Coordinates of C-alpha atoms and ligand atoms in Angstrom, one line a residue:
Chain A
M1 CA 235.0 125.6 44.6
G2 CA 235.6 125.3 40.8
R3 CA 233.8 122.1 40.9
W4 CA 230.9 123.5 43.0
T5 CA 230.4 126.5 40.7
L6 CA 230.2 124.2 37.9
G7 CA 227.7 122.0 39.5
A8 CA 225.8 124.7 40.4
T9 CA 225.8 126.3 36.8
R10 CA 224.5 122.8 35.5
A11 CA 221.6 122.6 38.1
L12 CA 220.5 126.3 37.1
G13 CA 220.7 125.1 33.6
D14 CA 218.1 122.3 34.0
V15 CA 215.3 124.9 33.8
S16 CA 212.5 122.4 33.0
I17 CA 213.3 120.5 36.1
W18 CA 213.1 123.4 38.4
R19 CA 211.0 125.9 37.0
P20 CA 207.5 124.0 37.6
L21 CA 208.6 123.7 41.5
V22 CA 209.1 127.4 41.9
I23 CA 205.5 128.6 42.4
G24 CA 204.6 126.0 44.9
H25 CA 207.7 127.0 47.0
M26 CA 207.0 130.6 46.7
R27 CA 203.4 130.0 47.9
R28 CA 204.6 128.2 50.9
L29 CA 207.3 130.7 51.6
G30 CA 204.7 133.4 51.6
V31 CA 202.2 131.6 53.7
D32 CA 204.9 130.6 56.3
S33 CA 206.6 133.9 56.4
I34 CA 204.1 136.9 56.2
P35 CA 202.5 136.6 59.6
I36 CA 205.9 136.6 61.5
A37 CA 207.0 139.3 59.2
I38 CA 204.1 141.6 60.1
F39 CA 204.3 140.6 63.8
I40 CA 208.1 142.1 63.8
A41 CA 207.3 145.0 61.7
I42 CA 204.6 146.4 64.0
F43 CA 206.8 146.4 67.0
T44 CA 209.6 147.8 65.4
G45 CA 207.6 150.9 64.0
I46 CA 206.3 151.5 67.4
V47 CA 209.9 151.3 69.0
L48 CA 211.2 153.6 66.4
A49 CA 208.9 156.2 66.3
L50 CA 209.2 156.6 70.3
L51 CA 213.0 156.2 70.2
A52 CA 213.0 159.1 67.5
S53 CA 211.0 161.5 69.5
Y54 CA 213.2 160.8 72.5
I55 CA 216.3 161.6 70.6
F56 CA 214.9 164.6 68.5
T57 CA 213.0 166.2 71.5
G58 CA 214.3 169.6 72.2
A59 CA 217.0 169.1 69.2
M60 CA 215.2 168.9 66.2
P61 CA 211.8 169.5 64.8
L62 CA 209.5 166.6 65.7
Y63 CA 208.4 165.7 62.0
M64 CA 212.0 164.2 61.6
V65 CA 210.5 161.2 63.4
G66 CA 208.7 160.3 60.1
A67 CA 212.3 160.7 58.5
L68 CA 213.9 158.3 60.8
V69 CA 211.1 155.9 60.9
G70 CA 210.7 155.7 57.1
K71 CA 214.4 155.6 56.5
T72 CA 215.5 152.9 58.9
V73 CA 212.5 150.8 58.3
M74 CA 213.0 150.7 54.7
M75 CA 216.8 150.5 54.5
E76 CA 218.0 148.4 57.4
L77 CA 215.4 147.2 60.1
G78 CA 212.7 146.0 57.5
P79 CA 214.9 143.6 55.6
V80 CA 217.4 142.8 58.3
L81 CA 215.1 141.7 61.0
T82 CA 212.8 140.1 58.7
G83 CA 215.6 138.4 57.2
M84 CA 217.0 137.1 60.6
A85 CA 213.4 135.7 61.6
L86 CA 213.1 133.9 58.4
A87 CA 216.8 132.7 58.7
G88 CA 215.1 130.8 61.9
R89 CA 211.8 129.8 60.1
V90 CA 212.7 129.4 56.4
G91 CA 216.3 128.4 56.9
A92 CA 215.5 125.8 59.5
N93 CA 212.5 124.4 57.4
I94 CA 214.5 123.7 54.5
A95 CA 217.5 122.1 56.3
A96 CA 214.9 119.8 58.3
E97 CA 213.2 118.8 55.3
I98 CA 216.1 118.2 52.8
G99 CA 218.2 116.6 55.8
T100 CA 215.3 114.2 56.4
M101 CA 215.3 113.3 52.7
R102 CA 218.9 112.8 52.9
V103 CA 219.1 110.4 55.8
T104 CA 216.1 108.3 54.6
E105 CA 217.7 108.0 51.2
Q106 CA 215.1 110.0 49.3
V107 CA 218.0 112.2 48.1
D108 CA 219.7 108.9 46.7
A109 CA 216.3 107.7 45.2
L110 CA 215.8 111.1 43.5
E111 CA 219.3 110.4 41.8
T112 CA 218.8 107.1 40.7
L113 CA 215.5 108.3 39.0
G114 CA 217.9 110.4 37.0
Y115 CA 217.4 114.0 38.9
D116 CA 220.3 116.3 40.1
P117 CA 219.2 116.9 43.7
R118 CA 220.6 120.5 43.2
S119 CA 218.3 121.2 40.3
Y120 CA 215.2 119.4 42.0
L121 CA 215.6 120.5 45.6
V122 CA 218.2 123.4 45.9
V123 CA 217.6 125.7 42.9
P124 CA 213.6 125.9 43.1
R125 CA 214.0 126.6 46.9
V126 CA 216.6 129.4 46.2
V127 CA 214.8 131.1 43.3
A128 CA 211.5 131.2 45.1
A129 CA 213.3 132.7 48.1
T130 CA 215.0 135.3 46.0
L131 CA 212.0 136.5 44.5
M132 CA 209.8 136.0 47.6
F133 CA 212.1 137.8 50.0
P134 CA 211.4 141.3 48.6
V135 CA 207.8 140.7 48.7
I136 CA 207.6 139.9 52.2
T137 CA 210.1 142.5 53.0
A138 CA 207.9 145.1 51.1
F139 CA 205.0 144.1 53.4
A140 CA 207.2 144.5 56.4
V141 CA 208.3 148.0 55.6
A142 CA 204.8 149.1 54.5
V143 CA 203.4 147.7 58.1
G144 CA 206.4 149.1 59.9
V145 CA 206.0 152.7 58.6
L146 CA 202.2 152.5 59.3
A147 CA 202.9 151.3 62.9
G148 CA 205.3 154.3 63.4
W149 CA 202.7 156.7 61.8
V150 CA 200.0 155.3 64.3
T151 CA 202.2 155.5 67.3
S152 CA 203.5 159.0 66.6
V153 CA 199.9 160.2 66.1
N154 CA 198.6 158.7 69.1
L155 CA 201.4 158.5 71.6
L156 CA 203.4 161.7 70.5
D157 CA 202.4 165.4 70.0
L158 CA 202.6 164.7 66.2
S159 CA 200.0 165.4 63.5
S160 CA 199.6 162.8 60.4
V161 CA 200.7 165.9 58.4
E162 CA 203.9 166.2 60.2
F163 CA 204.7 162.8 60.3
L164 CA 204.1 162.6 56.5
K165 CA 206.1 165.7 55.6
G166 CA 209.2 164.1 57.6
L167 CA 208.6 160.7 55.7
R168 CA 208.7 162.5 52.5
L169 CA 211.4 165.1 53.1
F170 CA 214.2 162.8 52.8
Y171 CA 212.8 159.8 50.9
H172 CA 214.8 158.7 47.8
F173 CA 213.5 155.9 45.7
K174 CA 217.0 154.4 46.4
D175 CA 215.9 153.8 50.1
L176 CA 213.6 151.3 49.0
W177 CA 215.0 149.5 46.3
F178 CA 218.2 149.4 48.3
G179 CA 216.0 147.3 51.0
L180 CA 214.5 145.1 48.7
V181 CA 217.7 144.2 46.8
K182 CA 219.2 143.3 50.1
S183 CA 216.3 141.2 51.0
A184 CA 216.6 139.4 47.8
S185 CA 220.2 138.4 48.6
F186 CA 219.2 137.3 52.3
G187 CA 216.5 135.0 50.8
A188 CA 219.2 133.5 48.3
A189 CA 221.5 133.1 51.1
I190 CA 219.1 131.4 53.8
A191 CA 217.6 129.1 51.2
L192 CA 221.4 128.1 50.1
M193 CA 222.4 127.5 53.6
G194 CA 219.4 125.5 54.5
S195 CA 219.7 123.5 51.4
L196 CA 223.4 123.0 51.6
R197 CA 223.4 121.8 55.1
G198 CA 220.4 119.7 54.5
L199 CA 222.1 117.7 51.7
A200 CA 225.1 117.4 54.0
A201 CA 223.1 116.0 56.7
R202 CA 224.4 112.4 58.1
G203 CA 223.3 109.8 60.4
G204 CA 219.5 110.0 61.8
A205 CA 217.4 112.4 63.4
E206 CA 220.7 114.1 65.3
G207 CA 222.3 114.7 62.1
V208 CA 219.1 116.6 60.7
G209 CA 218.9 118.5 64.0
E210 CA 222.5 119.6 63.6
A211 CA 222.1 120.5 60.0
T212 CA 219.3 122.6 61.1
T213 CA 220.9 124.5 63.8
R214 CA 223.9 125.0 61.4
A215 CA 221.7 126.4 58.6
V216 CA 220.1 129.0 60.9
V217 CA 223.5 130.2 62.2
L218 CA 225.0 130.3 58.9
G219 CA 221.9 132.1 57.6
C220 CA 222.1 134.8 60.2
E221 CA 225.9 135.3 59.6
A222 CA 225.3 135.5 55.9
I223 CA 222.6 138.4 56.4
L224 CA 225.0 140.4 58.5
V225 CA 227.9 139.9 56.1
L226 CA 225.7 140.8 53.1
D227 CA 224.1 143.9 54.9
A228 CA 227.5 145.3 55.4
F229 CA 228.5 144.4 51.6
W230 CA 225.8 146.1 50.2
A231 CA 226.3 149.2 52.7
V232 CA 229.7 149.4 51.2
V233 CA 228.9 148.9 47.6
L234 CA 225.7 150.8 47.2
L235 CA 225.7 153.5 49.7
Chain B
M1 CA 225.8 92.8 31.9
I2 CA 227.0 94.1 35.3
V3 CA 230.8 93.5 36.1
L4 CA 232.6 94.5 39.3
D5 CA 236.4 94.4 38.8
G6 CA 238.6 94.5 41.9
V7 CA 236.4 97.2 43.6
C8 CA 237.9 98.7 46.6
K9 CA 236.0 101.0 48.8
A10 CA 237.1 102.4 52.3
F11 CA 235.8 105.0 54.7
G12 CA 238.5 106.8 56.4
P13 CA 240.6 103.8 57.7
R14 CA 237.6 101.7 57.5
V15 CA 238.2 99.1 54.6
I16 CA 234.6 98.0 53.3
L17 CA 235.4 96.7 50.0
D18 CA 238.6 95.0 49.2
G19 CA 239.0 94.0 45.6
L20 CA 235.6 92.8 45.1
T21 CA 235.1 91.0 41.7
L22 CA 231.8 89.8 40.6
D23 CA 230.0 89.2 37.3
V24 CA 226.3 89.3 37.1
P25 CA 224.8 87.5 34.2
D26 CA 221.7 88.9 32.5
G27 CA 218.3 87.5 32.7
R28 CA 219.1 86.2 36.0
N29 CA 218.8 86.9 39.7
T30 CA 222.2 87.1 41.4
V31 CA 221.8 87.3 45.3
I32 CA 224.8 88.8 47.5
I33 CA 224.5 87.6 50.9
G34 CA 226.6 88.5 53.9
R35 CA 226.4 89.9 57.5
S36 CA 225.2 93.4 58.2
G37 CA 227.8 96.0 57.7
S38 CA 229.8 93.9 55.3
G39 CA 229.3 96.3 52.4
K40 CA 226.3 95.1 50.4
S41 CA 224.6 98.3 50.2
V42 CA 228.2 100.0 49.5
T43 CA 228.2 97.7 46.7
L44 CA 224.9 98.5 45.0
R45 CA 225.6 102.2 45.6
C46 CA 229.0 101.7 43.6
I47 CA 226.9 99.9 40.8
V48 CA 224.7 103.0 40.2
G49 CA 227.2 105.6 41.0
L50 CA 226.1 106.9 44.1
L51 CA 229.6 106.1 45.3
Q52 CA 232.8 105.9 43.3
P53 CA 235.1 103.0 44.3
D54 CA 238.6 104.1 45.4
A55 CA 240.2 101.5 43.1
G56 CA 239.0 98.8 40.6
A57 CA 235.8 99.5 38.2
V58 CA 232.3 98.8 37.8
R59 CA 231.1 98.1 34.3
V60 CA 227.8 98.3 33.1
D61 CA 227.2 97.1 29.5
D62 CA 230.6 97.7 29.0
V63 CA 230.8 101.3 30.2
V64 CA 232.9 102.2 33.3
V65 CA 230.6 103.8 35.8
G66 CA 233.1 105.9 37.3
E67 CA 234.1 107.5 33.9
L68 CA 230.8 108.7 32.8
D69 CA 229.8 112.5 33.0
R70 CA 226.5 113.8 34.2
D71 CA 224.4 113.1 31.3
G72 CA 226.3 109.6 31.0
L73 CA 225.3 108.7 34.5
T74 CA 221.8 109.8 33.9
A75 CA 221.4 107.9 30.9
L76 CA 222.9 104.6 32.8
R77 CA 220.4 105.1 35.6
S78 CA 217.5 105.0 33.2
R79 CA 218.5 101.5 32.6
I80 CA 218.9 100.6 36.2
G81 CA 216.0 100.3 38.8
Y82 CA 217.2 100.7 42.7
V83 CA 214.8 99.5 45.3
F84 CA 216.0 100.8 48.7
Q85 CA 216.1 99.1 51.9
F86 CA 213.5 101.4 53.6
A87 CA 211.9 102.1 50.0
A88 CA 212.9 105.9 50.3
L89 CA 209.5 106.7 49.1
F90 CA 209.1 110.5 48.7
D91 CA 206.9 111.4 51.7
S92 CA 205.5 114.4 50.4
M93 CA 204.2 112.8 47.4
T94 CA 201.3 110.1 46.7
V95 CA 202.1 106.7 45.6
A96 CA 201.4 107.6 42.0
E97 CA 203.3 110.7 42.1
N98 CA 206.2 108.6 43.6
I99 CA 205.8 106.1 40.7
A100 CA 205.5 109.1 38.1
L101 CA 208.4 111.1 39.1
G102 CA 211.0 109.0 37.3
L103 CA 208.6 108.7 34.0
T104 CA 208.4 112.4 33.7
R105 CA 212.0 112.8 33.7
R106 CA 212.1 110.4 30.7
G107 CA 210.0 112.7 29.1
I108 CA 207.0 110.2 28.8
D109 CA 203.5 111.8 28.1
A110 CA 200.9 111.8 30.7
P111 CA 198.6 109.1 29.2
E112 CA 201.5 106.9 29.2
I113 CA 202.4 107.4 32.7
A114 CA 199.0 107.0 34.1
E115 CA 199.0 103.5 32.4
R116 CA 202.5 102.6 33.5
V117 CA 201.5 103.5 37.1
R118 CA 198.4 101.5 37.0
E119 CA 200.3 98.5 35.5
S120 CA 203.1 98.5 37.8
L121 CA 200.8 99.0 41.0
A122 CA 199.0 95.9 39.7
L123 CA 202.1 93.9 39.3
V124 CA 202.8 94.5 43.0
D125 CA 199.1 93.6 44.1
L126 CA 198.4 97.5 45.2
A127 CA 196.0 98.6 42.5
G128 CA 193.9 101.4 43.9
T129 CA 196.6 102.9 46.5
E130 CA 197.3 105.7 44.0
A131 CA 196.2 108.5 46.1
K132 CA 197.9 107.2 49.3
Y133 CA 200.7 108.8 50.9
P134 CA 203.5 106.7 52.1
A135 CA 202.7 107.3 55.9
E136 CA 199.4 105.7 55.3
L137 CA 201.0 102.4 54.1
S138 CA 202.7 99.6 56.1
G139 CA 206.3 98.9 55.7
G140 CA 205.5 95.9 53.1
M141 CA 203.3 98.1 51.3
R142 CA 206.0 100.8 51.0
K143 CA 208.6 98.2 49.9
R144 CA 206.3 97.0 47.1
V145 CA 205.7 100.6 46.0
G146 CA 209.4 101.1 45.9
I147 CA 209.4 97.8 43.5
A148 CA 206.8 99.5 41.5
R149 CA 208.6 102.8 41.1
A150 CA 211.7 100.5 40.0
V151 CA 209.6 98.5 37.7
A152 CA 207.6 101.2 36.0
L153 CA 210.9 102.6 34.2
R154 CA 211.1 99.4 32.5
P155 CA 214.6 99.0 33.4
R156 CA 217.3 96.2 32.1
Y157 CA 218.5 95.8 35.8
I158 CA 217.0 96.2 39.2
L159 CA 218.8 96.5 42.4
Y160 CA 217.2 95.2 45.6
D161 CA 218.5 96.3 49.1
E162 CA 217.4 93.8 51.5
P163 CA 213.7 93.3 50.0
T164 CA 212.9 91.1 52.6
T165 CA 214.3 92.2 55.9
G166 CA 211.9 93.0 58.6
L167 CA 208.8 91.6 56.9
D168 CA 206.6 89.0 58.2
P169 CA 206.9 85.6 56.6
M170 CA 203.7 85.9 54.2
T171 CA 205.0 89.4 52.9
T172 CA 208.4 88.1 52.5
A173 CA 206.9 85.3 50.3
T174 CA 205.1 87.7 48.2
M175 CA 208.3 89.8 47.9
D176 CA 210.4 86.6 46.6
E177 CA 207.4 86.1 44.2
L178 CA 207.6 89.3 42.8
M179 CA 211.4 89.3 42.2
I180 CA 211.0 85.9 40.5
R181 CA 208.2 87.3 38.3
T182 CA 210.3 90.4 37.4
R183 CA 213.2 88.2 36.6
D184 CA 210.6 86.2 34.3
L185 CA 210.2 89.6 32.6
G186 CA 213.6 89.6 31.5
V187 CA 215.0 91.8 34.2
T188 CA 218.6 91.2 35.6
G189 CA 218.3 91.2 39.3
V190 CA 220.9 91.9 41.9
V191 CA 219.4 91.1 45.3
V192 CA 221.1 92.1 48.5
S193 CA 219.9 90.0 51.6
H194 CA 220.9 88.3 54.7
D195 CA 217.6 86.2 54.7
M196 CA 218.7 82.7 53.7
K197 CA 215.4 81.3 52.9
S198 CA 214.5 84.2 50.5
A199 CA 218.3 84.0 49.0
F200 CA 217.7 80.4 48.0
A201 CA 214.0 81.1 46.8
V202 CA 215.0 84.0 44.4
G203 CA 218.8 83.4 43.6
D204 CA 219.8 81.8 40.5
R205 CA 223.2 82.4 41.8
I206 CA 224.4 83.1 45.2
A207 CA 227.5 85.1 46.4
M208 CA 228.9 85.3 49.9
L209 CA 230.4 88.8 50.7
H210 CA 232.8 88.3 53.5
Q211 CA 235.8 90.4 54.3
G212 CA 235.3 93.0 51.3
R213 CA 235.3 90.3 48.8
I214 CA 233.3 87.5 47.3
H215 CA 234.0 84.6 49.4
R216 CA 232.2 81.9 47.9
M217 CA 229.7 81.8 44.9
G218 CA 227.5 79.2 43.7
S219 CA 223.8 78.1 42.7
A220 CA 221.4 77.7 45.6
D221 CA 222.1 73.9 45.8
E222 CA 225.9 74.3 45.7
M223 CA 225.8 76.8 48.5
R224 CA 223.5 74.6 50.7
A225 CA 226.0 71.7 50.1
S226 CA 228.9 73.9 50.7
D227 CA 231.5 72.8 53.5
D228 CA 233.2 76.1 53.7
P229 CA 233.1 77.1 57.2
V230 CA 232.2 80.9 56.7
V231 CA 229.3 79.8 54.5
R232 CA 228.2 77.2 56.8
A233 CA 228.2 79.4 59.6
F234 CA 226.0 82.1 57.8
I235 CA 223.7 79.7 56.6
E236 CA 223.2 78.0 59.6
G237 CA 223.3 81.3 61.6
R238 CA 226.0 80.4 64.0
P239 CA 227.6 82.9 66.1
D240 CA 230.7 84.6 65.7
H241 CA 233.1 82.5 68.0
A242 CA 232.0 79.3 66.2
V243 CA 233.7 80.5 62.9
A244 CA 236.8 81.6 64.9
A245 CA 237.3 78.4 66.7
R246 CA 237.5 76.0 63.6
Ligands
ADP1 N1 228.7 107.1 53.2 C1 229.5 106.4 54.3 N2 230.2 107.0 54.9 C2 230.8 106.3 55.9 N3 230.7 104.9 56.1 C3 229.9 104.4 55.5 C4 229.2 105.0 54.3 N4 228.3 103.8 53.9 C5 228.6 103.0 54.6 N5 229.4 103.0 55.4 C6 229.9 102.0 56.3 O1 230.3 101.0 55.6 C7 229.9 99.7 56.4 C8 229.1 98.8 55.3 O2 227.9 99.3 55.0 P1 226.7 98.6 54.3 O3 227.1 98.6 52.9 O4 225.4 99.6 54.3 O5 226.4 97.3 55.1 P2 225.6 96.5 54.8 O6 226.1 95.1 54.2 O7 224.6 96.0 55.9 O8 224.5 96.7 53.6 C9 229.1 100.1 57.4 O9 229.9 99.9 58.5 C10 228.8 101.6 57.1 O10 228.8 102.2 58.7
MG2 MG1 222.6 97.5 54.0

């Protein structure tokens, strides 16, 4: 563990190696992830609005639908569902790519050319995911709330004014940054799991497949653990 | 000078190298022959520090590889080119980018990099392939790019892992010629092979790896004339039981 930390610190110190690579990884991440994030957000928003109206009807004023959709999308479902989906997509992608490089000796080739694979392969991916996940999640949150709003107006007996009133009523700035901080940590965890599983891949195609599966499972587990961690620490 | 001194390496219960001792003289090609799985690649990996010996030491230019820190290892590797068995080209990069990567790391400026890329591709007769991706190249071409990538760094040593395995006879001859040409440029070569024809062609010295040690060593003529049963069986390509029967 101590050696691992030392290695990671040194890799982070190789700024001149990883910095030029970050932008490219961010772009790829965005292109890969935004469509799926938006897709999930739309359906989450719709379901949440209907669910909230079902729960609140007769018990509370219906504008509470806006509050529930806003809070849950920003604080929990936006970051977590997006994170889960990207653990599959991004985590698997990274593990497969680095795993293939490992079993075809490309990682060894990197080392013989004087590059620390952690500096060249792992750090730029982790940094890119940490920076990009909040952006993707912000998109998802906006789309989710919008979907909830449209649903409320069209399928429920709710006006835009009422929905927005509910949305604003209990909103704190913390709701938003809480979700975004969480998503940054999810991004870091997913990229890290994918990279480390990839680097540890052994054998041939089978080893890469195994690394990929492990990366996705570990990524999802990390998300759940981190989700609880942030709730305990920040709420 | 590269010196392997009693190098031992095991993976779990499987002992691969068992006290391997070998001196690699400068300016010549030393060929290590041995059967598949005898530990030839493991030996090369120990020389560049991709693997650490369990016992014994590898010394390159009088420095013990196992005692180097991260920066020391990077400095060492800047003097050693490694040509991988399946080339290990970065498949997300073009040929030129593959060759340039190691040069960039060394802080060489862009015009010099472009010049060295051109020069090393010309050396392996692949001028004009700069913009191609590895997937667009044949196996033999990929191996030559692998050599170009190593040569471009102007290393003192080049380690070749089975440079001719799986190649047609003509491409093999080209590879042999390349390894001789590189040696004539003053580069010390360590060539791992089980291709006897190629070994005799490029090897100034030939060492036979058997049961984790150097079993016999000598010039091509000495090896050809050897009456050692293990060497004979390997050179003549006789099946296992023939050795056991003697
Ligand atoms: N990293 C490793 N982990 C476990 N076993 C290995 C590793 N590298 C090599 N081996 C084993 O060591 C033996 C010798 O390998 P190698 O040096 O690649 O043989 P060759 O002489 O054909 O190049 C093989 O049986 C291989 O399975
Ligand atoms: Mg081998």
